[in-house]
Structures are given as structure tokens and as C-alpha cells.
Short mmCIF file of C-alpha atoms in Angstrom, two decimals:
data_model
loop_
_atom_site.label_atom_id
_atom_site.label_comp_id
_atom_site.label_asym_id
_atom_site.label_seq_id
_atom_site.Cartn_x
_atom_site.Cartn_y
_atom_site.Cartn_z
CA MET A 1307 0.01 0.41 0.12
CA GLN A 1308 0.96 3.38 -1.05
CA LEU A 1309 0.28 7.00 1.31
CA VAL A 1310 -2.17 9.02 -1.17
CA PRO A 1311 -0.35 12.59 -1.43
CA HIS A 1312 -2.42 15.45 0.03
CA GLU A 1313 -4.41 17.79 -1.82
CA PHE A 1314 -4.12 21.36 -1.42
CA ALA A 1315 -7.00 23.77 -1.81
CA TRP A 1316 -6.35 27.19 -2.39
CA GLU A 1317 -7.56 29.91 0.38
CA ASP A 1318 -8.02 33.22 0.38
CA PRO A 1319 -5.34 34.38 1.52
CA GLU A 1320 -6.12 37.46 3.59
CA ARG A 1321 -8.50 35.44 5.27
CA VAL A 1322 -6.36 33.24 6.40
CA SER A 1323 -3.46 36.11 7.43
CA ARG A 1324 -6.90 37.37 9.22
CA SER A 1325 -7.55 34.05 10.92
CA GLN A 1326 -3.31 33.44 11.59
CA GLU A 1327 -3.76 36.43 14.19
CA PHE A 1328 -5.90 34.72 16.66
CA ALA A 1329 -4.78 30.80 15.80
CA MET A 1330 -2.91 28.86 18.35
CA PRO A 1331 0.51 28.08 17.82
CA ARG A 1332 -0.42 23.94 16.22
CA MET A 1333 1.54 22.03 18.85
CA LYS A 1334 3.51 18.17 18.05
CA LEU A 1335 1.73 15.57 19.47
CA VAL A 1336 2.80 11.37 18.36
CA MET A 1337 0.81 8.70 18.71
CA ILE A 1338 2.75 5.08 19.09
CA GLY A 1339 0.17 2.74 17.87
CA ASN A 1340 -1.98 2.62 14.93
CA GLY A 1341 -4.91 0.28 16.13
CA MET A 1342 -8.36 0.65 16.88
CA ALA A 1343 -7.85 2.34 19.93
CA GLY A 1344 -5.36 4.74 18.75
CA ALA A 1345 -7.46 5.59 15.76
CA ARG A 1346 -10.62 6.59 17.38
CA ALA A 1347 -8.65 8.53 19.57
CA LEU A 1348 -7.51 10.69 16.42
CA GLU A 1349 -11.33 10.29 14.73
CA GLU A 1350 -12.26 12.14 17.85
CA LEU A 1351 -9.54 14.59 18.32
CA LEU A 1352 -10.06 15.54 14.46
CA LYS A 1353 -13.90 16.41 15.25
CA ILE A 1354 -13.29 18.69 17.69
CA ALA A 1355 -9.77 20.04 17.60
CA PRO A 1356 -8.67 19.91 13.83
CA ASP A 1357 -6.02 22.47 13.62
CA ARG A 1358 -4.75 22.32 17.32
CA TYR A 1359 -1.88 19.47 16.48
CA ASP A 1360 0.25 18.10 13.39
CA ILE A 1361 0.13 14.90 14.23
CA THR A 1362 2.28 11.85 13.61
CA VAL A 1363 1.56 8.26 14.33
CA PHE A 1364 3.82 4.98 14.27
CA GLY A 1365 2.38 1.64 13.04
CA ALA A 1366 4.64 -1.30 13.75
CA GLU A 1367 2.79 -3.42 11.43
CA PRO A 1368 2.57 -2.32 7.21
CA TYR A 1369 -1.05 -1.62 6.69
CA PRO A 1370 -3.39 1.59 7.73
CA ASN A 1371 -5.53 0.34 10.82
CA TYR A 1372 -8.08 -1.75 9.64
CA ASN A 1373 -10.79 -3.76 12.17
CA ARG A 1374 -8.74 -6.39 14.36
CA ILE A 1375 -12.14 -7.65 15.17
CA MET A 1376 -12.42 -8.99 11.73
CA LEU A 1377 -9.49 -11.09 11.14
CA SER A 1378 -11.56 -13.71 11.76
CA PRO A 1379 -13.92 -13.56 9.01
CA VAL A 1380 -10.91 -13.07 6.45
CA LEU A 1381 -9.49 -16.37 7.82
CA ALA A 1382 -12.80 -18.41 6.73
CA GLY A 1383 -12.38 -17.04 3.96
CA GLU A 1384 -15.75 -14.51 4.22
CA GLN A 1385 -13.88 -11.12 3.81
CA THR A 1386 -10.51 -9.99 2.08
CA LEU A 1387 -8.31 -7.69 4.24
CA ASP A 1388 -9.50 -4.82 1.81
CA GLN A 1389 -12.41 -4.76 3.15
CA ILE A 1390 -11.87 -4.47 7.27
CA VAL A 1391 -9.52 -1.97 6.41
CA LEU A 1392 -10.68 1.42 8.75
CA ASN A 1393 -8.94 4.28 7.98
CA PRO A 1394 -7.47 3.59 4.59
CA LEU A 1395 -4.03 5.96 3.81
CA SER A 1396 -5.94 8.43 2.31
CA TRP A 1397 -7.58 9.80 5.35
CA TYR A 1398 -4.44 9.75 7.21
CA ALA A 1399 -2.88 12.31 3.88
CA GLN A 1400 -6.38 13.99 4.17
CA HIS A 1401 -6.12 14.98 7.36
CA GLY A 1402 -2.20 15.94 7.31
CA ILE A 1403 -0.94 12.74 9.17
CA THR A 1404 2.52 12.07 9.14
CA LEU A 1405 2.25 8.16 8.83
CA HIS A 1406 5.46 5.54 9.71
CA LEU A 1407 4.13 2.02 8.87
CA GLY A 1408 6.38 -0.76 9.57
CA THR A 1409 8.53 1.06 12.15
CA THR A 1410 9.19 0.01 15.14
CA VAL A 1411 9.50 2.66 18.43
CA THR A 1412 12.41 1.84 20.15
CA THR A 1413 12.38 4.81 22.42
CA ILE A 1414 11.07 7.76 24.11
CA ASP A 1415 13.24 9.99 25.81
CA ARG A 1416 10.92 11.92 27.95
CA ALA A 1417 13.49 14.82 28.98
CA ARG A 1418 14.25 15.53 25.07
CA ARG A 1419 10.28 15.39 24.74
CA GLN A 1420 11.52 12.95 21.43
CA VAL A 1421 10.72 9.38 20.09
CA ILE A 1422 12.92 7.54 18.25
CA ALA A 1423 12.09 4.72 15.80
CA SER A 1424 14.13 2.52 13.45
CA ARG A 1425 12.32 1.32 9.95
CA ALA A 1426 13.01 -2.14 8.74
CA ASP A 1427 16.33 -1.21 6.78
CA GLY A 1428 17.65 0.34 9.63
CA THR A 1429 17.19 3.87 9.15
CA THR A 1430 15.90 5.46 11.97
CA ILE A 1431 13.55 8.21 12.24
CA ARG A 1432 13.11 11.06 15.17
CA ALA A 1433 9.54 12.48 15.98
CA ASP A 1434 10.03 15.71 19.23
CA TYR A 1435 5.96 15.54 20.80
CA ASP A 1436 4.43 18.31 22.93
CA ARG A 1437 2.26 15.66 23.50
CA LEU A 1438 2.51 11.41 23.59
CA ILE A 1439 0.09 8.91 23.14
CA LEU A 1440 0.60 5.46 23.47
CA ALA A 1441 -1.44 3.00 21.89
CA THR A 1442 0.24 -0.19 21.90
CA GLY A 1443 -2.13 -2.64 22.59
CA SER A 1444 -1.37 -6.13 23.76
CA THR A 1445 1.12 -8.68 22.59
CA PRO A 1446 -0.26 -12.92 23.01
CA PHE A 1447 1.01 -14.93 25.91
CA ILE A 1448 2.97 -17.63 24.26
CA PRO A 1449 3.12 -20.66 26.90
CA PRO A 1450 6.81 -21.04 27.25
CA VAL A 1451 6.54 -25.04 26.47
CA PRO A 1452 9.63 -26.84 25.60
CA GLY A 1453 9.09 -26.24 21.50
CA HIS A 1454 7.37 -23.22 21.82
CA ARG A 1455 9.62 -21.91 19.22
CA LEU A 1456 9.04 -24.62 16.80
CA GLU A 1457 8.72 -23.61 13.14
CA GLY A 1458 4.57 -24.01 12.62
CA VAL A 1459 4.13 -22.47 15.77
CA ILE A 1460 2.55 -18.84 15.71
CA ALA A 1461 -0.25 -17.19 17.42
CA TYR A 1462 -2.74 -15.24 16.16
CA ARG A 1463 -3.03 -11.47 16.93
CA ASP A 1464 -2.65 -9.61 13.74
CA ILE A 1465 -2.70 -9.54 9.18
CA ALA A 1466 0.67 -12.02 9.50
CA ASP A 1467 -0.34 -14.46 11.66
CA THR A 1468 -3.84 -14.55 9.74
CA GLU A 1469 -1.45 -14.84 6.12
CA THR A 1470 0.51 -17.69 7.63
CA MET A 1471 -2.57 -19.66 9.08
CA ILE A 1472 -3.98 -19.51 5.36
CA GLU A 1473 -1.13 -19.99 3.73
CA ALA A 1474 -0.66 -23.06 5.45
CA ALA A 1475 -4.36 -24.48 5.45
CA ARG A 1476 -3.32 -24.99 1.94
CA THR A 1477 -0.85 -27.66 2.35
CA ARG A 1478 -1.09 -29.02 6.14
CA ARG A 1479 -3.12 -31.36 7.40
CA HIS A 1480 -3.29 -31.01 11.18
CA ALA A 1481 -3.67 -28.33 13.63
CA VAL A 1482 -3.76 -27.33 17.15
CA VAL A 1483 -5.30 -24.70 18.95
CA VAL A 1484 -4.05 -23.85 22.28
CA GLY A 1485 -7.06 -22.03 24.34
CA GLY A 1486 -10.71 -22.13 23.89
CA GLY A 1487 -11.50 -18.50 24.37
CA LEU A 1488 -13.32 -17.11 21.46
CA LEU A 1489 -10.43 -16.45 20.12
CA GLY A 1490 -8.88 -19.84 19.69
CA LEU A 1491 -12.42 -20.87 18.20
CA GLU A 1492 -12.45 -18.14 15.55
CA ALA A 1493 -9.36 -19.82 14.53
CA ALA A 1494 -10.47 -23.10 14.84
CA ASN A 1495 -13.07 -22.81 13.09
CA GLY A 1496 -11.35 -20.90 9.95
CA LEU A 1497 -9.05 -23.04 9.84
CA LYS A 1498 -11.55 -25.76 9.73
CA LEU A 1499 -13.37 -24.47 6.85
CA ARG A 1500 -10.00 -24.19 5.23
CA GLY A 1501 -10.11 -27.87 5.18
CA MET A 1502 -7.79 -28.85 8.20
CA GLU A 1503 -8.41 -30.90 10.53
CA VAL A 1504 -8.54 -29.29 13.88
CA THR A 1505 -8.11 -30.26 17.86
CA VAL A 1506 -8.61 -27.32 20.34
CA VAL A 1507 -7.05 -27.81 23.45
CA HIS A 1508 -8.47 -25.93 26.40
CA LEU A 1509 -7.05 -25.73 30.84
CA GLY A 1510 -10.54 -24.72 32.09
CA ALA A 1511 -13.33 -27.35 32.36
CA TRP A 1512 -15.94 -25.91 29.62
CA LEU A 1513 -15.49 -23.37 26.40
CA LEU A 1514 -15.28 -20.05 26.82
CA ASP A 1515 -14.90 -20.06 30.47
CA ARG A 1516 -14.66 -16.72 31.34
CA GLN A 1517 -18.10 -16.15 28.80
CA LEU A 1518 -20.31 -18.58 29.74
CA ASP A 1519 -21.60 -21.15 32.29
CA PRO A 1520 -20.69 -24.77 32.01
CA THR A 1521 -24.02 -25.05 30.53
CA ALA A 1522 -23.94 -22.84 27.35
CA GLY A 1523 -20.63 -23.80 27.48
CA ARG A 1524 -21.41 -27.96 27.08
CA LEU A 1525 -23.77 -26.34 24.33
CA LEU A 1526 -21.32 -24.45 22.25
CA GLN A 1527 -18.73 -27.73 22.69
CA GLN A 1528 -21.80 -30.04 21.00
CA ALA A 1529 -22.53 -27.59 18.06
CA LEU A 1530 -19.09 -27.31 17.29
CA GLU A 1531 -18.23 -30.93 16.88
CA ALA A 1532 -21.14 -31.47 14.93
CA ARG A 1533 -19.52 -29.26 12.53
CA GLY A 1534 -16.40 -30.88 13.05
CA LEU A 1535 -13.97 -29.87 15.21
CA ARG A 1536 -12.30 -31.66 18.18
CA PHE A 1537 -11.82 -31.01 22.06
CA ALA A 1538 -9.17 -31.62 24.93
CA LEU A 1539 -10.48 -30.42 28.05
CA ARG A 1540 -8.80 -30.34 31.16
CA ALA A 1541 -5.96 -30.15 29.06
CA GLN A 1542 -2.48 -29.33 29.75
CA THR A 1543 0.08 -28.90 27.36
CA GLU A 1544 3.47 -30.28 28.28
CA ALA A 1545 5.57 -30.15 24.81
CA LEU A 1546 5.22 -29.39 21.34
CA LEU A 1547 7.58 -32.02 19.30
CA GLY A 1548 9.51 -31.17 16.19
CA ASP A 1549 10.37 -33.54 13.43
CA ALA A 1550 13.77 -33.65 13.27
CA GLU A 1551 14.95 -36.48 14.89
CA ASP A 1552 15.77 -35.54 18.16
CA GLY A 1553 11.88 -33.91 18.36
CA GLN A 1554 13.18 -30.92 19.64
CA SER A 1555 13.92 -28.86 16.34
CA GLY A 1556 12.44 -28.46 12.52
CA ARG A 1557 8.41 -28.19 12.27
CA VAL A 1558 5.98 -28.86 14.89
CA ARG A 1559 4.74 -32.39 13.83
CA ALA A 1560 2.59 -33.16 17.52
CA LEU A 1561 1.41 -31.61 20.57
CA ARG A 1562 1.50 -33.11 23.79
CA LEU A 1563 -0.24 -33.68 26.91
CA LYS A 1564 0.53 -33.64 29.94
CA ASP A 1565 -1.29 -36.62 30.78
CA GLY A 1566 1.43 -38.62 27.37
CA ARG A 1567 -1.31 -38.35 24.77
CA GLU A 1568 -0.23 -36.97 21.23
CA ILE A 1569 -2.43 -34.90 19.35
CA PRO A 1570 -1.06 -34.64 15.39
CA ALA A 1571 -0.09 -30.90 14.17
CA ASP A 1572 1.53 -29.35 11.40
CA LEU A 1573 0.42 -26.07 12.85
CA VAL A 1574 -0.07 -24.71 16.78
CA VAL A 1575 -1.90 -21.51 16.62
CA MET A 1576 -1.19 -20.27 20.88
CA ALA A 1577 -4.64 -18.41 21.61
CA ALA A 1578 -4.21 -18.59 25.14
CA GLY A 1579 -4.63 -14.64 26.05
CA ILE A 1580 -2.87 -11.50 25.78
CA ARG A 1581 -1.54 -9.09 28.13
CA PRO A 1582 -0.64 -5.31 27.28
CA ASN A 1583 1.99 -4.25 25.50
CA THR A 1584 4.47 -2.32 28.14
CA ALA A 1585 7.93 -2.70 27.35
CA LEU A 1586 8.56 0.70 25.80
CA ALA A 1587 6.24 2.58 28.64
CA ARG A 1588 8.40 1.00 31.12
CA ALA A 1589 11.74 1.28 29.50
CA ALA A 1590 10.77 5.03 29.72
CA GLY A 1591 10.11 4.94 33.39
CA LEU A 1592 6.68 5.19 33.34
CA LEU A 1593 4.70 3.64 36.12
CA CYS A 1594 2.63 0.36 35.10
CA ASP A 1595 0.93 -2.70 37.13
CA HIS A 1596 1.67 -5.80 38.88
CA ASP A 1597 4.77 -6.31 38.39
CA GLY A 1598 5.24 -6.35 34.47
CA ARG A 1599 2.03 -7.81 33.99
CA GLY A 1600 -0.23 -5.15 34.05
CA GLY A 1601 -0.95 -1.99 32.06
CA ILE A 1602 0.51 1.66 32.06
CA ARG A 1603 -1.19 3.41 34.76
CA VAL A 1604 -3.26 6.39 33.85
CA SER A 1605 -5.81 8.92 35.52
CA ASP A 1606 -10.03 8.94 34.86
CA THR A 1607 -8.29 11.63 31.73
CA MET A 1608 -6.35 8.94 30.12
CA GLN A 1609 -3.18 10.56 31.30
CA THR A 1610 -0.77 8.80 32.59
CA VAL A 1611 0.68 8.74 36.34
CA THR A 1612 4.02 9.61 35.49
CA ASP A 1613 4.19 11.89 32.83
CA ALA A 1614 1.70 14.43 32.77
CA ARG A 1615 2.72 15.11 28.92
CA ILE A 1616 1.54 11.45 28.08
CA TRP A 1617 -1.47 9.09 27.55
CA ALA A 1618 -2.56 5.98 27.26
CA VAL A 1619 -5.58 4.17 25.17
CA GLY A 1620 -7.37 1.28 24.87
CA GLU A 1621 -5.23 -2.66 25.99
CA CYS A 1622 -1.68 -1.09 27.17
CA ALA A 1623 -3.77 1.36 29.88
CA SER A 1624 -4.53 0.05 33.48
CA HIS A 1625 -7.30 2.67 34.82
CA ARG A 1626 -8.18 1.83 38.29
CA GLY A 1627 -6.16 -1.72 38.27
CA ILE A 1628 -7.83 -2.73 35.14
CA ALA A 1629 -6.80 -3.14 31.44
CA TYR A 1630 -9.98 -3.59 29.20
CA GLY A 1631 -9.62 -5.75 26.32
CA LEU A 1632 -13.41 -4.97 24.51
CA VAL A 1633 -14.50 -2.46 22.04
CA ALA A 1634 -16.40 -0.21 23.60
CA PRO A 1635 -14.59 0.37 26.65
CA LEU A 1636 -12.04 1.57 24.56
CA TYR A 1637 -13.83 3.75 22.65
CA GLU A 1638 -14.97 5.98 25.62
CA GLN A 1639 -11.78 5.51 26.90
CA ALA A 1640 -10.69 7.52 23.12
CA ARG A 1641 -13.74 9.99 23.47
CA VAL A 1642 -12.04 11.49 26.94
CA LEU A 1643 -8.87 11.70 25.95
CA ALA A 1644 -9.73 13.23 22.83
CA ALA A 1645 -11.85 15.87 24.99
CA HIS A 1646 -8.35 16.50 27.12
CA LEU A 1647 -6.12 16.99 24.20
CA GLY A 1648 -8.67 19.01 22.14
CA GLU A 1649 -8.90 21.06 25.24
CA THR A 1650 -13.22 21.10 25.22
CA GLY A 1651 -13.84 19.37 27.80
CA ILE A 1652 -13.15 18.21 31.40
CA GLY A 1653 -14.93 14.85 30.71
CA ARG A 1654 -13.79 11.65 32.87
CA TYR A 1655 -13.38 7.97 32.37
CA THR A 1656 -14.68 6.35 35.50
CA GLY A 1657 -14.42 2.74 34.19
CA SER A 1658 -16.85 0.15 32.01
CA GLN A 1659 -19.23 -2.50 33.63
CA THR A 1660 -19.15 -4.62 30.40
CA ALA A 1661 -21.73 -6.87 28.35
CA THR A 1662 -20.05 -10.14 26.65
CA ARG A 1663 -21.45 -10.38 22.94
CA LEU A 1664 -20.30 -12.86 20.62
CA LYS A 1665 -20.89 -14.32 17.29
CA VAL A 1666 -18.78 -17.73 17.78
CA THR A 1667 -18.88 -19.45 14.15
CA GLY A 1668 -22.50 -18.01 13.69
CA ILE A 1669 -24.18 -18.70 17.27
CA ASP A 1670 -24.97 -16.31 18.92
CA LEU A 1671 -23.67 -15.81 23.04
CA PHE A 1672 -24.31 -13.22 25.49
CA SER A 1673 -23.43 -12.94 29.00
CA ALA A 1674 -22.94 -9.86 31.57
CA GLY A 1675 -22.83 -9.13 35.56
CA ASP A 1676 -22.61 -11.76 37.67
CA PHE A 1677 -23.79 -14.60 35.28
CA MET A 1678 -22.28 -17.80 37.74
CA GLY A 1679 -24.22 -16.75 40.47
CA ASP A 1680 -23.80 -17.73 44.50
CA GLU A 1681 -25.72 -19.50 47.09
CA ASP A 1682 -27.24 -16.00 48.13
CA SER A 1683 -28.84 -15.23 44.46
CA GLU A 1684 -31.65 -17.20 42.53
CA GLN A 1685 -31.46 -18.41 39.26
CA ILE A 1686 -33.68 -18.28 36.32
CA LEU A 1687 -33.23 -21.19 33.91
CA LEU A 1688 -34.89 -21.69 30.35
CA SER A 1689 -33.23 -24.56 28.21
CA ASP A 1690 -35.05 -25.30 24.38
CA PRO A 1691 -32.54 -27.93 23.41
CA VAL A 1692 -34.07 -28.40 20.16
CA ASP A 1693 -34.21 -24.72 18.82
CA GLY A 1694 -30.83 -24.49 20.76
CA VAL A 1695 -32.09 -21.44 23.12
CA TYR A 1696 -30.83 -21.32 26.82
CA ARG A 1697 -30.92 -19.05 29.12
CA LYS A 1698 -29.89 -17.92 32.67
CA LEU A 1699 -30.93 -15.08 34.91
CA VAL A 1700 -29.39 -14.44 38.17
CA LEU A 1701 -31.50 -12.35 40.69
CA ARG A 1702 -30.23 -10.98 43.59
CA GLU A 1703 -32.64 -8.80 46.45
CA GLY A 1704 -35.21 -8.63 43.61
CA ARG A 1705 -32.69 -6.96 41.32
CA LEU A 1706 -31.12 -8.70 38.04
CA VAL A 1707 -27.35 -9.33 38.49
CA GLY A 1708 -26.88 -11.47 35.93
CA ALA A 1709 -27.74 -12.47 32.55
CA CYS A 1710 -25.97 -15.54 30.17
CA LEU A 1711 -28.05 -16.49 27.04
CA TYR A 1712 -27.13 -19.25 24.40
CA GLY A 1713 -29.11 -19.01 21.06
CA ASP A 1714 -30.96 -16.50 21.07
CA THR A 1715 -29.40 -12.77 22.23
CA SER A 1716 -32.22 -11.10 21.20
CA ASP A 1717 -32.94 -9.43 24.13
CA GLY A 1718 -28.88 -8.91 25.72
CA SER A 1719 -29.14 -5.20 25.77
CA TRP A 1720 -32.56 -5.23 27.42
CA TYR A 1721 -31.08 -7.19 30.07
CA PHE A 1722 -27.87 -5.64 30.11
CA ASP A 1723 -29.68 -2.14 30.99
CA LEU A 1724 -31.81 -3.96 33.82
CA ILE A 1725 -28.33 -5.00 35.45
CA ARG A 1726 -26.76 -1.67 35.39
CA GLU A 1727 -29.66 -0.17 36.57
CA GLY A 1728 -29.80 -1.81 39.13
CA ALA A 1729 -33.75 -1.35 39.85
CA THR A 1730 -36.32 -3.54 41.68
CA LEU A 1731 -37.53 -6.06 39.24
CA GLY A 1732 -41.33 -5.62 40.94
CA GLU A 1733 -43.93 -6.92 38.51
CA MET A 1734 -41.55 -8.21 36.19
CA ARG A 1735 -39.68 -10.21 37.86
CA GLU A 1736 -42.34 -12.98 36.45
CA ARG A 1737 -42.23 -13.03 32.99
CA LEU A 1738 -38.39 -11.76 33.02
CA MET A 1739 -37.51 -14.61 31.05
CA PHE A 1740 -39.39 -14.50 28.44
CA GLY A 1741 -38.16 -11.19 27.43
CA ARG A 1742 -38.52 -7.16 26.96
CA ALA A 1743 -42.08 -7.68 25.67
CA GLU A 1744 -43.65 -10.05 28.40
CA ALA A 1745 -42.11 -8.61 30.90
CA GLU A 1746 -42.95 -4.93 30.07
CA SER A 1747 -47.17 -6.08 29.31
CA ALA A 1748 -46.67 -7.10 32.74
CA LEU A 1749 -46.86 -3.40 33.69
CA ALA A 1750 -49.28 -2.06 31.21
#
């Protein structure tokens, strides 16, 4: 891809000179990271203060901002890479943004207020800043088991990983995905659609054990098994075995579980979680949480608590001890950050109560709040195996505190509103399980 040249429009010189008499000097804004959260922050900033900054963006990947969530449809062959681009190169040019793609930032010099980066060809780039945004996202966690560096062992995080899997599916037969979360299941489904035999290895007792209860997890497993996927649950990876004589080098040929079972594998996809990408921030002396594994600590304005000239947004940021990985909270952070950089508001980000709405290979799932419940809560269940529908609502002291839905999630947003409001259900309680229309008819 190539940058589109800037297009300059003619303006009345007298009008320009008059406006410049009152214009504030433009400040230098640098952003490290070119993902969804950072780009949304720039979009919001350009709406409210389009002339406030000269903006420079550094992106490690050789692509403009794209929808990382849509990598799964690309893997499954349902969309192309061009279709998931959110901000094409022309957008950066249109807004006068200096964009450095395929470039790795190596140093943040806080004393000189300068960012130092390196291109693949070894060229060094320096950019001065008055304000700096860290939008470095997260990095995949690769379990350090023996053999994790073998050829054919990859993470699933970006376009390059997706292209590697697509290429492997053309010539390889057996794939193993380590991790039964959303990303792992999407990877498994995509590889299966491309003709591979796929086994998912998951340490938990059921799939999506952070988003679903055991019943919904089992329903999901049954549906995916009917599509040809295989699962090894409560299973711990002991080692990856290579195809060389020593078994420790070459290309991966199998995954060995702790119980001694071996699963054939020409390709192993690690989808065992993510961690905030804070290496650059730590090297610059910025305070981060949790002994090297937490995010960059920020205030309610998304300003780092260490340096007032530096902000952080997205998966790399730790707000009140939480690093969010869902899009909705990250976009809320982006709006607050933009308001403060644009000097137009006093908004605060106070955290997000999140709901998880997923579509796993065409199966709709939803969960919010305390959907597991405890001995002090009441559970209302609806199960319709024929139609593939399961609902679990958790009540405490006459209020809805959690919901887990499988198959039919049409009332998910309404249940989420009830959870956030914390209102007493009253007469709605008896019909709550049957959805909003039925429940609100009890009040008519």
C-alpha cells in the first residue's frame, strides 16, 4: 500500500492571514500504535480540534488501521483484508497526518520529549512531541513450553498471523489450537473451513469459561463438534514436538499433553490470552501495574500518572487496576482522551461495566454481570435443546445481577440495562425470562 499524496485547496490569503492573527500555534502530537483505540482517539480529536496539532503516527505493521475483530472472517474466507480497513491511507493524508508504517519505536526520550524509531531497513526516525499517546495494544501470551519456538507454532493476533494460517491450510493437514476462548474458537473454525483437521486444547472445564456458564459452554461444544471440530478439555500442554530426529527442532509435528497423549500437529496456534504491551513504557520509566504484566497506569483523563505529557489508551492502559480488552470500553476511553487533548471538555473515564456479545461461528452468545451466581442469589433457567436456546438469569434481592444467553440473544441489551440500573424488578419478575415485550406487558 502507498500513501496518497496530500491535496491542497486554494484559500483566500487575506482570510487566512486574519485567522492566523488569533490562531494558537500548533502543537506536536505523536501517537505510538495504529490500532483501533488509538485511531478512534484521533478521529474524535479531529472532530473537535482539527487544527490543534501536527500529528505523527508510528505503526509497527505495514498496514493502515484495520478492524482486528474481523480477522476471523478473513481467515474463514468470508472477507478480504481490504474490506476490514477502517482508515485507509487516504484518510491520514487528508488530515495531514505523518504516518510511519512498518516502523518500530525503540525509545521514548522523556527529557528531550522525543520518540526514536527504526524502520526494517535500519533507518532511524526521530519525532519531537509536546503530547504523546501510547496506543501500543497488547501482545499474545505464548506459554513457554518446550518447543514453543518450532517452525509452525504461531500466535493469532494480526494480519501476518492470519496470512500464515491461510498459507498453512493450503499444504498442511493437522492443526491444534491452544486455548478455548473466543479467539481460539474463531481460529479453529476458520482453519476447519479451509480444510484442516482441527483440535482445540483448553485448560478449562468448558469452552469460553470466562464468558459462559458450564451449560452454555457444553451447548457450544456440542454445536462445534457437529461441525467437525475436536476438543481436549481440562488438558494441559506439556511440550511441542519437532519433526527432526532429536524431536526438538525443525517443524512442529505433534503436541503432547501432560497426561501423555500426543495430538498430530503441522500447525499450532497459540490463543492462550493477551497481555498489555508495556515494554516501551516501562523502559521509559512509566508506572505500570502488576509486576510487569499489567497495563500503563492512567488517571480518569487517560493521562499517565507518571508524566503529564503522556497519555495511554486501549489494551495497554490500566485504569483503576483494569486493562480492558473489549472495543466498547476502549472507544469510551478514546472519547475522553480526545476531549482533554482538544481542551474542550472536563470528561472523566470512570470505568466500564461490560457485557460480552459474541458470535462464535454463527452461534449467538451473550453474558453480563454475575452470570455464575452464588448461594445468596436466585437463578431462573430456560432450556430449549430442540431450538438450541438457553437462558440463565441471576437475581439477588429482587434485582437482576447477571445474564447468560445462548442461541437467542435478542434481549441481551435490555437485560444489560436492567443490570446496570439495578432497579427492583417488581411485577416484571414473573415474565422476565421471556424477554422485554412479555415482561413489560406485566406493567401495562
